[in-house]
Amino acid sequence: MCGIFGVLSNKPVVSKIIQGLHKLEYRGYDSSGISLVVDQKIQTIRAKGKLINLKKKLSNKNIDGTLGIGHTRWATHGIPSTNNAHPHNSANVSIVHNGIIENYSYLKKELLKKGYEFKSETDSEVIAHLIDLNLKNSSHEQALKKTLTRLEGAFAIAILFKDQNFLVGARKGSPLAIGISDKSFYLGSDSIALSPFTQKIIYMEEGDSVFIYKDKFNIYDAKFKKVNRKLSMSSFSDSVSDKGNFDHFMQKEIFEQPNIISNSLSRFLDPINKKISIPELKIEWKKLKRIDLIACGTSFYASQIATYWFENYLGIPSSAHLASEYRYKRAKKSSESLSIFISQSGETADTLAALRHSKQNKNIILSLVNNRESSIARESNFYLTIEAGPEIGVASTKAFTAQLSILSCLCLVIGRDLGVINQSKEKRLTESLIEIPSNMSGILDIRDEIKKLSKTIYKAKSVLYLGRGHCYPLAMEGALKLKEISYIHAEGYASGEMKHGPIALVDEKLPIVFIAPKNDLFEKNISNMKEVLARGGKVLLITDNLGINSIDDKSIKTLVLPDVNQFVQPIIFSLPIQLLAYYSAVFKKTDVDQPRNLAKSVTVE
């Protein structure tokens, strides 16, 4: 992986390819490159590092063409280097590839025996040579078909042929979209890459391939039968991918959250009658006996928080599962089980694979995504969009709180239908949801206080985050945010587990962040905090006004948030842990929006 961009036009395309690759930078990358067809020859330029290095190389080359492909690479097979950067070429072919070819070792041995030379350590290079081999006795269409049937794993591919003026794409398990404008056609990994050039997009479906010519394109399905696919109008505006007056996209996205949550909730919330309704979900909730939530990373922690809601408010047995492990469990087949798959991109490879596994068990499939045209949304029985808008920063912020807000709405809808949440309780909980945006704005107003507190963290070698109940997953999310963007080792634990091991780490150099709003578990959290203080630990307590009034130790550092219903505490308490991580990374001068080794959309398993 990580980003593909291609264009066929009646004008030179180098500047367009570079612009498209810039739009893909948010996905993370370690090298980049482009290929052009010029006078029936393929010209390829590649560079390690940031796009500026590729642009410098291009400035020294007087080349351009009307047909080209580009790629930003995030290493999977082979170290970051110019040789391993895409595109990869064979005698007559140039390709860029996202995904992993699982049988590349076998294919490589076969191709070596046939005289092909490999110049990289990547799995992707076998695709170029295999297409070239199949071209010797076949048409371009047949060569592609033969090649695709040999590839095992996930891929999105864009292809050039040196003696042809057409652009080819194919996908299986990794996203690829076609962009259409008056005088150009495009291929891109997502709508963000295509947004500067067109709003007209066709999202290729699983197994599709496409041949794009000057004035038309032909799409083929997995059986290589010619098909038509739906044309969508992208709602993504190119201006959304601008930082505006903020220093980083992550900062911008943190500050967008009051508006995002307000807009997201407004679809389901009746502020006059204090009721939630989700009419698009035609599910018989009374038949529901189990809820499983499946996700990766930050979305997994949102899933864990939701299990507390579903069990405590609904009484329905609920479990959160890592998508990468879920397929290895033999779940009971049941139409009375709801499986909720959560993915910001809607293309997360592990989550998509887990969804396909779950469909075999006849479970009801509901997905939460940020892209209604994504693979996960299309393959679900039902889907809800979180309406967070494009999230450019690699570390998820607004998508996390938007996911939680939708899951909380889902809890209320199910509870009312089951009769376990009465009208009075629903009104009270709905009011707490209505107040989320204003409470978030209040937290953003004390950002300077949070920034000051982050100075006690950013020089540490390790940090512990502790919480109980629904704040336990939030502790793990806080630790994840810190390690993602500041590169500080951090771990999140249930407060009650501290004495079962982590307390051995406590000394005067270890910052320990307690996430402890005033609720039924507050006193137990304070007991754990006292244990840390007794051993010389450095405590940062994140609590609320009710909680701070119960604290008599003035030596600890505190951050006081507004008092809210405990139903929405995980949403409200998300903001300070995001800001702590953000300011720590700023003080450390790391790459906040594109932290090392991380990709925004993880489309390989």
mmCIF file of C-alpha atoms in Angstrom, residues 68-217:
data_model
loop_
_atom_site.group_PDB
_atom_site.id
_atom_site.type_symbol
_atom_site.label_atom_id
_atom_site.label_comp_id
_atom_site.label_asym_id
_atom_site.label_seq_id
_atom_site.Cartn_x
_atom_site.Cartn_y
_atom_site.Cartn_z
ATOM 1 C CA GLY A 68 0.363 8.156 -16.388
ATOM 2 C CA ILE A 69 0.127 6.455 -13.002
ATOM 3 C CA GLY A 70 1.496 7.384 -9.600
ATOM 4 C CA HIS A 71 1.866 5.794 -6.186
ATOM 5 C CA THR A 72 2.692 6.551 -2.586
ATOM 6 C CA ARG A 73 4.163 3.463 -0.913
ATOM 7 C CA TRP A 74 4.030 2.259 2.668
ATOM 8 C CA ALA A 75 6.429 -0.664 3.009
ATOM 9 C CA THR A 76 5.050 -4.178 3.464
ATOM 10 C CA HIS A 77 7.549 -6.304 1.507
ATOM 11 C CA GLY A 78 11.023 -4.775 1.378
ATOM 12 C CA ILE A 79 12.535 -1.769 3.121
ATOM 13 C CA PRO A 80 11.713 1.817 2.120
ATOM 14 C CA SER A 81 14.020 2.495 -0.846
ATOM 15 C CA THR A 82 13.989 3.839 -4.381
ATOM 16 C CA ASN A 83 14.195 0.321 -5.839
ATOM 17 C CA ASN A 84 11.217 -0.831 -3.781
ATOM 18 C CA ALA A 85 9.153 2.251 -4.603
ATOM 19 C CA HIS A 86 6.389 1.915 -7.177
ATOM 20 C CA PRO A 87 5.803 1.865 -10.132
ATOM 21 C CA HIS A 88 7.368 -1.497 -11.017
ATOM 22 C CA ASN A 89 8.114 -2.308 -14.631
ATOM 23 C CA SER A 90 8.577 -5.228 -16.957
ATOM 24 C CA ALA A 91 9.490 -5.047 -20.646
ATOM 25 C CA ASN A 92 6.095 -3.782 -21.808
ATOM 26 C CA VAL A 93 4.254 -2.987 -18.598
ATOM 27 C CA SER A 94 4.297 -0.600 -15.638
ATOM 28 C CA ILE A 95 2.145 -1.142 -12.555
ATOM 29 C CA VAL A 96 1.333 0.335 -9.165
ATOM 30 C CA HIS A 97 -0.197 -1.872 -6.497
ATOM 31 C CA ASN A 98 -1.855 -1.638 -3.100
ATOM 32 C CA GLY A 99 -2.281 -4.798 -1.059
ATOM 33 C CA ILE A 100 -0.326 -7.991 -0.525
ATOM 34 C CA ILE A 101 0.191 -10.810 -3.019
ATOM 35 C CA GLU A 102 0.259 -13.821 -0.716
ATOM 36 C CA ASN A 103 1.623 -16.292 -3.291
ATOM 37 C CA TYR A 104 4.281 -13.938 -4.670
ATOM 38 C CA SER A 105 7.152 -16.206 -3.605
ATOM 39 C CA TYR A 106 5.810 -19.077 -5.721
ATOM 40 C CA LEU A 107 5.103 -16.763 -8.671
ATOM 41 C CA LYS A 108 8.540 -15.185 -8.408
ATOM 42 C CA LYS A 109 10.277 -18.566 -8.631
ATOM 43 C CA GLU A 110 8.214 -19.392 -11.712
ATOM 44 C CA LEU A 111 9.074 -16.070 -13.369
ATOM 45 C CA LEU A 112 12.777 -16.373 -12.546
ATOM 46 C CA LYS A 113 12.839 -19.723 -14.337
ATOM 47 C CA LYS A 114 11.372 -18.007 -17.390
ATOM 48 C CA GLY A 115 14.191 -15.464 -17.435
ATOM 49 C CA TYR A 116 12.603 -12.463 -15.725
ATOM 50 C CA GLU A 117 14.905 -10.340 -13.569
ATOM 51 C CA PHE A 118 13.697 -8.736 -10.352
ATOM 52 C CA LYS A 119 14.999 -5.344 -9.266
ATOM 53 C CA SER A 120 13.100 -5.001 -5.988
ATOM 54 C CA GLU A 121 12.270 -6.939 -2.834
ATOM 55 C CA THR A 122 8.540 -6.343 -3.249
ATOM 56 C CA ASP A 123 5.681 -8.719 -3.871
ATOM 57 C CA SER A 124 4.255 -6.184 -6.339
ATOM 58 C CA GLU A 125 6.904 -6.659 -9.023
ATOM 59 C CA VAL A 126 5.584 -10.137 -9.835
ATOM 60 C CA ILE A 127 2.395 -8.515 -11.160
ATOM 61 C CA ALA A 128 4.257 -6.538 -13.826
ATOM 62 C CA HIS A 129 6.265 -9.556 -14.987
ATOM 63 C CA LEU A 130 3.247 -11.871 -14.929
ATOM 64 C CA ILE A 131 1.226 -9.494 -17.114
ATOM 65 C CA ASP A 132 4.180 -9.172 -19.472
ATOM 66 C CA LEU A 133 4.497 -12.963 -19.687
ATOM 67 C CA ASN A 134 0.796 -13.384 -20.429
ATOM 68 C CA LEU A 135 0.926 -10.678 -23.109
ATOM 69 C CA LYS A 136 3.136 -12.855 -25.296
ATOM 70 C CA ASN A 137 0.253 -15.076 -26.367
ATOM 71 C CA SER A 138 -2.825 -13.014 -25.489
ATOM 72 C CA SER A 139 -4.654 -9.746 -25.955
ATOM 73 C CA HIS A 140 -4.327 -7.117 -23.257
ATOM 74 C CA GLU A 141 -7.720 -8.109 -21.845
ATOM 75 C CA GLN A 142 -6.855 -11.803 -21.807
ATOM 76 C CA ALA A 143 -3.415 -11.101 -20.318
ATOM 77 C CA LEU A 144 -5.043 -9.208 -17.459
ATOM 78 C CA LYS A 145 -7.636 -11.942 -16.918
ATOM 79 C CA LYS A 146 -4.957 -14.660 -16.813
ATOM 80 C CA THR A 147 -2.880 -12.604 -14.394
ATOM 81 C CA LEU A 148 -5.711 -11.845 -11.988
ATOM 82 C CA THR A 149 -6.654 -15.520 -11.722
ATOM 83 C CA ARG A 150 -3.096 -16.298 -10.551
ATOM 84 C CA LEU A 151 -2.929 -13.659 -7.823
ATOM 85 C CA GLU A 152 -3.809 -14.660 -4.252
ATOM 86 C CA GLY A 153 -4.362 -11.966 -1.655
ATOM 87 C CA ALA A 154 -5.638 -8.405 -1.799
ATOM 88 C CA PHE A 155 -4.869 -5.869 -4.470
ATOM 89 C CA ALA A 156 -5.779 -2.685 -6.256
ATOM 90 C CA ILE A 157 -3.716 -2.209 -9.410
ATOM 91 C CA ALA A 158 -3.263 0.489 -12.040
ATOM 92 C CA ILE A 159 -1.476 -0.576 -15.228
ATOM 93 C CA LEU A 160 0.195 1.054 -18.248
ATOM 94 C CA PHE A 161 1.284 -0.668 -21.470
ATOM 95 C CA LYS A 162 4.137 1.017 -23.307
ATOM 96 C CA ASP A 163 2.575 0.770 -26.784
ATOM 97 C CA GLN A 164 -1.023 1.544 -25.810
ATOM 98 C CA ASN A 165 -2.893 4.726 -24.987
ATOM 99 C CA PHE A 166 -5.244 3.294 -22.383
ATOM 100 C CA LEU A 167 -5.284 2.983 -18.608
ATOM 101 C CA VAL A 168 -6.174 -0.242 -16.800
ATOM 102 C CA GLY A 169 -7.301 -0.848 -13.227
ATOM 103 C CA ALA A 170 -8.328 -3.871 -11.170
ATOM 104 C CA ARG A 171 -9.309 -4.518 -7.564
ATOM 105 C CA LYS A 172 -9.854 -7.359 -5.137
ATOM 106 C CA GLY A 173 -9.981 -6.652 -1.409
ATOM 107 C CA SER A 174 -8.535 -3.143 -1.796
ATOM 108 C CA PRO A 175 -10.469 -0.060 -2.946
ATOM 109 C CA LEU A 176 -10.218 1.638 -6.336
ATOM 110 C CA ALA A 177 -12.437 4.307 -7.882
ATOM 111 C CA ILE A 178 -12.887 5.767 -11.362
ATOM 112 C CA GLY A 179 -13.148 9.543 -11.752
ATOM 113 C CA ILE A 180 -14.871 11.075 -14.761
ATOM 114 C CA SER A 181 -14.524 14.630 -16.098
ATOM 115 C CA ASP A 182 -15.144 16.261 -19.475
ATOM 116 C CA LYS A 183 -11.684 15.686 -20.906
ATOM 117 C CA SER A 184 -10.015 13.222 -18.537
ATOM 118 C CA PHE A 185 -10.486 9.909 -16.765
ATOM 119 C CA TYR A 186 -8.901 9.073 -13.424
ATOM 120 C CA LEU A 187 -8.164 6.133 -11.146
ATOM 121 C CA GLY A 188 -7.725 6.726 -7.435
ATOM 122 C CA SER A 189 -7.632 4.916 -4.121
ATOM 123 C CA ASP A 190 -10.383 7.164 -2.765
ATOM 124 C CA SER A 191 -12.566 10.173 -3.479
ATOM 125 C CA ILE A 192 -10.156 12.484 -1.658
ATOM 126 C CA ALA A 193 -7.513 11.898 -4.344
ATOM 127 C CA LEU A 194 -10.063 12.527 -7.089
ATOM 128 C CA SER A 195 -11.680 15.580 -5.475
ATOM 129 C CA PRO A 196 -9.540 18.290 -7.156
ATOM 130 C CA PHE A 197 -10.562 17.021 -10.580
ATOM 131 C CA THR A 198 -14.107 15.642 -10.460
ATOM 132 C CA GLN A 199 -17.118 14.857 -8.296
ATOM 133 C CA LYS A 200 -18.309 12.118 -10.671
ATOM 134 C CA ILE A 201 -17.072 8.808 -9.286
ATOM 135 C CA ILE A 202 -17.679 5.128 -9.902
ATOM 136 C CA TYR A 203 -16.608 2.921 -6.999
ATOM 137 C CA MET A 204 -15.364 -0.335 -8.482
ATOM 138 C CA GLU A 205 -16.857 -3.430 -6.886
ATOM 139 C CA GLU A 206 -15.063 -6.521 -5.611
ATOM 140 C CA GLY A 207 -13.338 -8.342 -8.486
ATOM 141 C CA ASP A 208 -13.878 -5.537 -11.020
ATOM 142 C CA SER A 209 -11.390 -4.460 -13.669
ATOM 143 C CA VAL A 210 -11.569 -1.497 -16.040
ATOM 144 C CA PHE A 211 -10.065 -0.485 -19.378
ATOM 145 C CA ILE A 212 -10.117 3.299 -19.824
ATOM 146 C CA TYR A 213 -9.766 4.813 -23.297
ATOM 147 C CA LYS A 214 -9.745 8.396 -24.589
ATOM 148 C CA ASP A 215 -13.513 8.622 -24.917
ATOM 149 C CA LYS A 216 -14.949 5.643 -23.020
ATOM 150 C CA PHE A 217 -14.300 2.938 -20.450
#
